[in-house]
Amino acid sequence: MSHWSQISFQDAATPIMTMLIAFHDHAMLVIIMVLTFVSYAMLSLSMNKFTCRNIYEAQAVEAIWTILPAFILLFLALPSLQLLYLTDEIVEPGVTVKAIGHQWYWSYEYTDFCEIEFDSYMMNPNDLEEGHFRLLEVDNRIVLPMNIEVRMLVSAADVIHSWTVPALGVKADAIPGRLNQMSFILQRPGIFYGQCSEICGANHSFMPIAIESVDTTSFIKWINSFENS
């Protein structure tokens, strides 16, 4: 959950988000080093009184400023490609949940458990209780187990939406007639919030997502209570 004046990422709740934050720090380190070197070179040249306007070629220098940036880009590209493939990897998910975007709410289906289905609307600000977040709390949260691979299937019923939860490091477009998928493993209990990240109409800002991460025993109890109700 974001805090007031926060400029960094939310605390990671999945392994993929942890790696995304590490890659961000890795890239920022490279960028700062390059920026520092270029700034120092420009200042040194601007304050240097000794110049030569008669040099027409410098093959060694040209080779250096061609090869060095190539190595720097390779240094950024390799971990980026690794993360790109990891985000698409799905291995024997324990739970599958289908999220369907509507104007302007989400509906969810737990197809592994006797077709559990429900809609999730943003709560009216007048109905919020202490500890709830305005414009982020919903009437029906998604309940998911920790330490189990979860597969999310994402689609839409009307226009294009986007199912996004920053703390989990996941984002998938919900497109009518198309089924996108992604996976994640929740590493800690808690409530994680997200929102629709694709402009989808007048009430686009009022399509929150709330995920409640619980232990496996509590998840099974929730499934049983849902089926018995």
mmCIF file of C-alpha atoms in Angstrom:
data_model
loop_
_atom_site.group_PDB
_atom_site.id
_atom_site.type_symbol
_atom_site.label_atom_id
_atom_site.label_comp_id
_atom_site.label_asym_id
_atom_site.label_seq_id
_atom_site.Cartn_x
_atom_site.Cartn_y
_atom_site.Cartn_z
ATOM 1 C CA MET A 1 0.000 0.000 0.000
ATOM 2 C CA SER A 2 1.355 3.431 -0.916
ATOM 3 C CA HIS A 3 1.932 6.039 1.765
ATOM 4 C CA TRP A 4 1.791 9.810 1.742
ATOM 5 C CA SER A 5 4.784 11.388 -0.090
ATOM 6 C CA GLN A 6 6.090 7.948 -1.100
ATOM 7 C CA ILE A 7 8.281 8.104 -4.210
ATOM 8 C CA SER A 8 9.560 4.525 -4.258
ATOM 9 C CA PHE A 9 7.842 1.236 -5.051
ATOM 10 C CA GLN A 10 5.384 -0.438 -2.723
ATOM 11 C CA ASP A 11 6.769 -3.234 -0.543
ATOM 12 C CA ALA A 12 7.066 -6.372 -2.656
ATOM 13 C CA ALA A 13 4.666 -9.214 -1.893
ATOM 14 C CA THR A 14 5.797 -11.625 -4.625
ATOM 15 C CA PRO A 15 9.181 -12.903 -5.854
ATOM 16 C CA ILE A 16 8.728 -11.259 -9.257
ATOM 17 C CA MET A 17 8.133 -7.841 -7.673
ATOM 18 C CA THR A 18 11.263 -8.289 -5.555
ATOM 19 C CA MET A 19 13.258 -8.932 -8.720
ATOM 20 C CA LEU A 20 11.651 -5.961 -10.488
ATOM 21 C CA ILE A 21 12.717 -3.655 -7.658
ATOM 22 C CA ALA A 22 16.244 -5.116 -7.765
ATOM 23 C CA PHE A 23 16.392 -4.520 -11.522
ATOM 24 C CA HIS A 24 15.196 -0.944 -11.027
ATOM 25 C CA ASP A 25 18.036 -0.338 -8.546
ATOM 26 C CA HIS A 26 20.478 -2.015 -10.940
ATOM 27 C CA ALA A 27 19.375 0.223 -13.836
ATOM 28 C CA MET A 28 19.420 3.371 -11.700
ATOM 29 C CA LEU A 29 22.999 2.610 -10.620
ATOM 30 C CA VAL A 30 24.106 2.376 -14.259
ATOM 31 C CA ILE A 31 22.214 5.554 -15.196
ATOM 32 C CA ILE A 32 23.725 7.545 -12.323
ATOM 33 C CA MET A 33 27.238 6.361 -13.203
ATOM 34 C CA VAL A 34 26.784 7.358 -16.865
ATOM 35 C CA LEU A 35 25.243 10.706 -15.908
ATOM 36 C CA THR A 36 28.099 11.429 -13.504
ATOM 37 C CA PHE A 37 30.758 10.582 -16.099
ATOM 38 C CA VAL A 38 29.126 12.652 -18.862
ATOM 39 C CA SER A 39 28.578 15.629 -16.538
ATOM 40 C CA TYR A 40 32.204 15.496 -15.375
ATOM 41 C CA ALA A 41 33.459 15.290 -18.984
ATOM 42 C CA MET A 42 31.333 18.247 -20.106
ATOM 43 C CA LEU A 43 32.412 20.400 -17.159
ATOM 44 C CA SER A 44 36.063 19.492 -17.710
ATOM 45 C CA LEU A 45 35.873 20.416 -21.393
ATOM 46 C CA SER A 46 34.035 23.666 -20.734
ATOM 47 C CA MET A 47 36.632 24.801 -18.179
ATOM 48 C CA ASN A 48 39.672 23.591 -20.133
ATOM 49 C CA LYS A 49 41.487 26.419 -21.943
ATOM 50 C CA PHE A 50 43.555 24.066 -24.108
ATOM 51 C CA THR A 51 41.643 23.105 -27.268
ATOM 52 C CA CYS A 52 42.630 21.798 -30.673
ATOM 53 C CA ARG A 53 40.478 22.422 -33.738
ATOM 54 C CA ASN A 54 42.715 20.571 -36.198
ATOM 55 C CA ILE A 55 42.001 16.954 -35.194
ATOM 56 C CA TYR A 56 39.962 15.243 -37.910
ATOM 57 C CA GLU A 57 39.956 11.689 -36.610
ATOM 58 C CA ALA A 58 40.563 9.746 -33.415
ATOM 59 C CA GLN A 59 39.900 6.090 -34.079
ATOM 60 C CA ALA A 60 40.790 4.912 -30.585
ATOM 61 C CA VAL A 61 38.364 7.361 -28.976
ATOM 62 C CA GLU A 62 35.626 6.498 -31.479
ATOM 63 C CA ALA A 63 36.094 2.794 -30.787
ATOM 64 C CA ILE A 64 35.853 3.378 -27.035
ATOM 65 C CA TRP A 65 32.655 5.449 -27.186
ATOM 66 C CA THR A 66 31.077 2.852 -29.469
ATOM 67 C CA ILE A 67 32.069 -0.321 -27.613
ATOM 68 C CA LEU A 68 31.583 0.983 -24.063
ATOM 69 C CA PRO A 69 27.898 1.993 -24.535
ATOM 70 C CA ALA A 70 27.273 -1.371 -26.199
ATOM 71 C CA PHE A 71 28.559 -3.175 -23.100
ATOM 72 C CA ILE A 72 26.474 -0.920 -20.859
ATOM 73 C CA LEU A 73 23.321 -1.696 -22.874
ATOM 74 C CA LEU A 74 24.142 -5.404 -22.697
ATOM 75 C CA PHE A 75 24.579 -5.041 -18.934
ATOM 76 C CA LEU A 76 20.999 -3.708 -18.800
ATOM 77 C CA ALA A 77 19.461 -6.001 -21.412
ATOM 78 C CA LEU A 78 20.408 -9.388 -19.921
ATOM 79 C CA PRO A 79 18.603 -9.034 -16.556
ATOM 80 C CA SER A 80 15.728 -7.317 -18.351
ATOM 81 C CA LEU A 81 15.262 -10.294 -20.687
ATOM 82 C CA GLN A 82 15.456 -12.683 -17.744
ATOM 83 C CA LEU A 83 12.627 -10.836 -15.990
ATOM 84 C CA LEU A 84 10.618 -10.675 -19.204
ATOM 85 C CA TYR A 85 10.651 -14.452 -19.547
ATOM 86 C CA LEU A 86 10.026 -15.032 -15.833
ATOM 87 C CA THR A 87 6.849 -12.942 -15.933
ATOM 88 C CA ASP A 88 5.462 -15.237 -18.657
ATOM 89 C CA GLU A 89 6.421 -18.495 -16.951
ATOM 90 C CA ILE A 90 3.596 -20.514 -15.381
ATOM 91 C CA VAL A 91 4.361 -23.872 -13.739
ATOM 92 C CA GLU A 92 1.538 -26.023 -12.313
ATOM 93 C CA PRO A 93 -0.624 -23.350 -10.643
ATOM 94 C CA GLY A 94 -2.378 -24.412 -7.454
ATOM 95 C CA VAL A 95 -5.261 -21.964 -7.843
ATOM 96 C CA THR A 96 -6.761 -20.411 -10.967
ATOM 97 C CA VAL A 97 -8.901 -17.270 -10.805
ATOM 98 C CA LYS A 98 -10.559 -15.565 -13.748
ATOM 99 C CA ALA A 99 -11.003 -11.774 -13.610
ATOM 100 C CA ILE A 100 -13.498 -10.160 -15.991
ATOM 101 C CA GLY A 101 -13.601 -6.392 -16.396
ATOM 102 C CA HIS A 102 -16.899 -4.541 -16.755
ATOM 103 C CA GLN A 103 -17.887 -0.891 -16.824
ATOM 104 C CA TRP A 104 -17.129 -0.276 -13.976
ATOM 105 C CA TYR A 105 -16.500 -3.234 -11.719
ATOM 106 C CA TRP A 106 -14.704 -6.585 -11.692
ATOM 107 C CA SER A 107 -16.180 -10.064 -11.535
ATOM 108 C CA TYR A 108 -14.212 -13.133 -10.442
ATOM 109 C CA GLU A 109 -14.562 -16.872 -10.989
ATOM 110 C CA TYR A 110 -12.823 -19.603 -8.970
ATOM 111 C CA THR A 111 -13.252 -22.397 -11.494
ATOM 112 C CA ASP A 112 -11.302 -24.912 -9.371
ATOM 113 C CA PHE A 113 -13.934 -24.857 -6.621
ATOM 114 C CA CYS A 114 -17.437 -25.619 -7.876
ATOM 115 C CA GLU A 115 -17.753 -22.460 -9.943
ATOM 116 C CA ILE A 116 -17.483 -19.831 -7.206
ATOM 117 C CA GLU A 117 -18.404 -16.491 -8.779
ATOM 118 C CA PHE A 118 -18.946 -12.976 -7.430
ATOM 119 C CA ASP A 119 -18.811 -9.327 -8.451
ATOM 120 C CA SER A 120 -16.517 -6.790 -6.807
ATOM 121 C CA TYR A 121 -17.681 -3.164 -6.632
ATOM 122 C CA MET A 122 -16.009 -0.176 -5.040
ATOM 123 C CA MET A 123 -17.549 0.575 -1.646
ATOM 124 C CA ASN A 124 -19.528 3.745 -1.158
ATOM 125 C CA PRO A 125 -17.480 6.249 0.910
ATOM 126 C CA ASN A 126 -20.405 6.476 3.350
ATOM 127 C CA ASP A 127 -20.144 2.738 4.076
ATOM 128 C CA LEU A 128 -16.416 2.667 4.839
ATOM 129 C CA GLU A 129 -15.286 1.424 8.239
ATOM 130 C CA GLU A 130 -12.229 2.438 10.230
ATOM 131 C CA GLY A 131 -9.073 1.271 8.470
ATOM 132 C CA HIS A 132 -10.633 1.156 5.018
ATOM 133 C CA PHE A 133 -9.130 3.172 2.179
ATOM 134 C CA ARG A 134 -11.298 5.546 0.189
ATOM 135 C CA LEU A 135 -11.658 4.635 -3.512
ATOM 136 C CA LEU A 136 -9.728 1.385 -2.944
ATOM 137 C CA GLU A 137 -11.973 -0.729 -0.723
ATOM 138 C CA VAL A 138 -14.399 -3.179 -2.359
ATOM 139 C CA ASP A 139 -17.448 -5.073 -1.150
ATOM 140 C CA ASN A 140 -15.973 -8.473 -2.111
ATOM 141 C CA ARG A 141 -12.224 -9.017 -1.913
ATOM 142 C CA ILE A 142 -10.317 -11.709 -3.758
ATOM 143 C CA VAL A 143 -9.067 -14.230 -1.193
ATOM 144 C CA LEU A 144 -5.908 -16.106 -2.192
ATOM 145 C CA PRO A 145 -3.568 -18.524 -0.370
ATOM 146 C CA MET A 146 0.073 -17.739 0.397
ATOM 147 C CA ASN A 147 3.055 -19.692 -0.947
ATOM 148 C CA ILE A 148 1.000 -21.274 -3.732
ATOM 149 C CA GLU A 149 1.307 -20.344 -7.381
ATOM 150 C CA VAL A 150 -1.807 -18.485 -8.490
ATOM 151 C CA ARG A 151 -2.783 -18.146 -12.135
ATOM 152 C CA MET A 152 -4.908 -15.153 -13.115
ATOM 153 C CA LEU A 153 -6.927 -15.299 -16.321
ATOM 154 C CA VAL A 154 -7.934 -11.802 -17.413
ATOM 155 C CA SER A 155 -10.597 -10.782 -19.912
ATOM 156 C CA ALA A 156 -13.313 -8.150 -20.377
ATOM 157 C CA ALA A 157 -17.002 -8.078 -21.234
ATOM 158 C CA ASP A 158 -17.290 -4.652 -22.877
ATOM 159 C CA VAL A 159 -14.242 -2.407 -23.404
ATOM 160 C CA ILE A 160 -10.509 -2.764 -22.719
ATOM 161 C CA HIS A 161 -9.557 -2.714 -19.026
ATOM 162 C CA SER A 162 -6.304 -3.542 -17.232
ATOM 163 C CA TRP A 163 -5.945 -5.649 -14.068
ATOM 164 C CA THR A 164 -3.050 -4.235 -12.050
ATOM 165 C CA VAL A 165 -1.751 -4.746 -8.502
ATOM 166 C CA PRO A 166 1.552 -2.854 -7.953
ATOM 167 C CA ALA A 167 2.666 -4.729 -4.814
ATOM 168 C CA LEU A 168 2.467 -8.019 -6.724
ATOM 169 C CA GLY A 169 4.280 -6.702 -9.792
ATOM 170 C CA VAL A 170 1.515 -7.868 -12.146
ATOM 171 C CA LYS A 171 -0.402 -6.085 -14.892
ATOM 172 C CA ALA A 172 -2.470 -7.601 -17.701
ATOM 173 C CA ASP A 173 -4.810 -6.020 -20.225
ATOM 174 C CA ALA A 174 -8.410 -7.223 -20.108
ATOM 175 C CA ILE A 175 -9.525 -7.363 -23.740
ATOM 176 C CA PRO A 176 -12.996 -8.494 -24.894
ATOM 177 C CA GLY A 177 -12.806 -11.830 -26.698
ATOM 178 C CA ARG A 178 -9.251 -12.495 -25.541
ATOM 179 C CA LEU A 179 -7.886 -14.343 -22.507
ATOM 180 C CA ASN A 180 -4.581 -13.149 -21.042
ATOM 181 C CA GLN A 181 -2.858 -14.952 -18.197
ATOM 182 C CA MET A 182 -0.181 -14.295 -15.586
ATOM 183 C CA SER A 183 0.967 -15.926 -12.367
ATOM 184 C CA PHE A 184 2.377 -14.939 -8.996
ATOM 185 C CA ILE A 185 3.140 -16.366 -5.549
ATOM 186 C CA LEU A 186 2.083 -14.374 -2.494
ATOM 187 C CA GLN A 187 4.862 -14.432 0.097
ATOM 188 C CA ARG A 188 3.174 -12.745 3.050
ATOM 189 C CA PRO A 189 -0.301 -12.158 4.459
ATOM 190 C CA GLY A 190 -2.032 -8.846 4.004
ATOM 191 C CA ILE A 191 -4.379 -6.845 1.825
ATOM 192 C CA PHE A 192 -3.050 -5.541 -1.472
ATOM 193 C CA TYR A 193 -4.795 -2.934 -3.578
ATOM 194 C CA GLY A 194 -4.773 -2.164 -7.269
ATOM 195 C CA GLN A 195 -6.869 -0.399 -9.869
ATOM 196 C CA CYS A 196 -7.878 -0.577 -13.491
ATOM 197 C CA SER A 197 -4.950 0.891 -15.428
ATOM 198 C CA GLU A 198 -6.599 1.421 -18.813
ATOM 199 C CA ILE A 199 -8.947 4.348 -19.425
ATOM 200 C CA CYS A 200 -12.315 2.655 -19.908
ATOM 201 C CA GLY A 201 -14.918 5.378 -19.547
ATOM 202 C CA ALA A 202 -16.383 7.918 -17.166
ATOM 203 C CA ASN A 203 -15.920 5.824 -14.003
ATOM 204 C CA HIS A 204 -12.514 4.389 -14.860
ATOM 205 C CA SER A 205 -11.124 5.729 -11.565
ATOM 206 C CA PHE A 206 -13.663 3.724 -9.564
ATOM 207 C CA MET A 207 -12.608 0.160 -10.433
ATOM 208 C CA PRO A 208 -10.410 -0.859 -7.489
ATOM 209 C CA ILE A 209 -8.936 -4.311 -6.900
ATOM 210 C CA ALA A 210 -8.464 -5.737 -3.397
ATOM 211 C CA ILE A 211 -6.627 -9.005 -2.712
ATOM 212 C CA GLU A 212 -6.579 -10.619 0.718
ATOM 213 C CA SER A 213 -3.637 -12.975 1.208
ATOM 214 C CA VAL A 214 -4.240 -15.677 3.838
ATOM 215 C CA ASP A 215 -2.756 -19.003 4.901
ATOM 216 C CA THR A 216 -3.942 -22.200 3.233
ATOM 217 C CA THR A 217 -6.155 -23.259 6.158
ATOM 218 C CA SER A 218 -8.000 -19.940 6.188
ATOM 219 C CA PHE A 219 -8.381 -20.092 2.422
ATOM 220 C CA ILE A 220 -9.991 -23.543 2.588
ATOM 221 C CA LYS A 221 -12.347 -22.312 5.321
ATOM 222 C CA TRP A 222 -13.294 -19.339 3.133
ATOM 223 C CA ILE A 223 -13.977 -21.648 0.185
ATOM 224 C CA ASN A 224 -16.148 -23.928 2.345
ATOM 225 C CA SER A 225 -18.096 -21.019 3.826
ATOM 226 C CA PHE A 226 -18.635 -19.582 0.344
ATOM 227 C CA GLU A 227 -19.917 -22.907 -1.001
ATOM 228 C CA ASN A 228 -22.220 -23.430 1.995
ATOM 229 C CA SER A 229 -23.744 -19.943 1.803
#
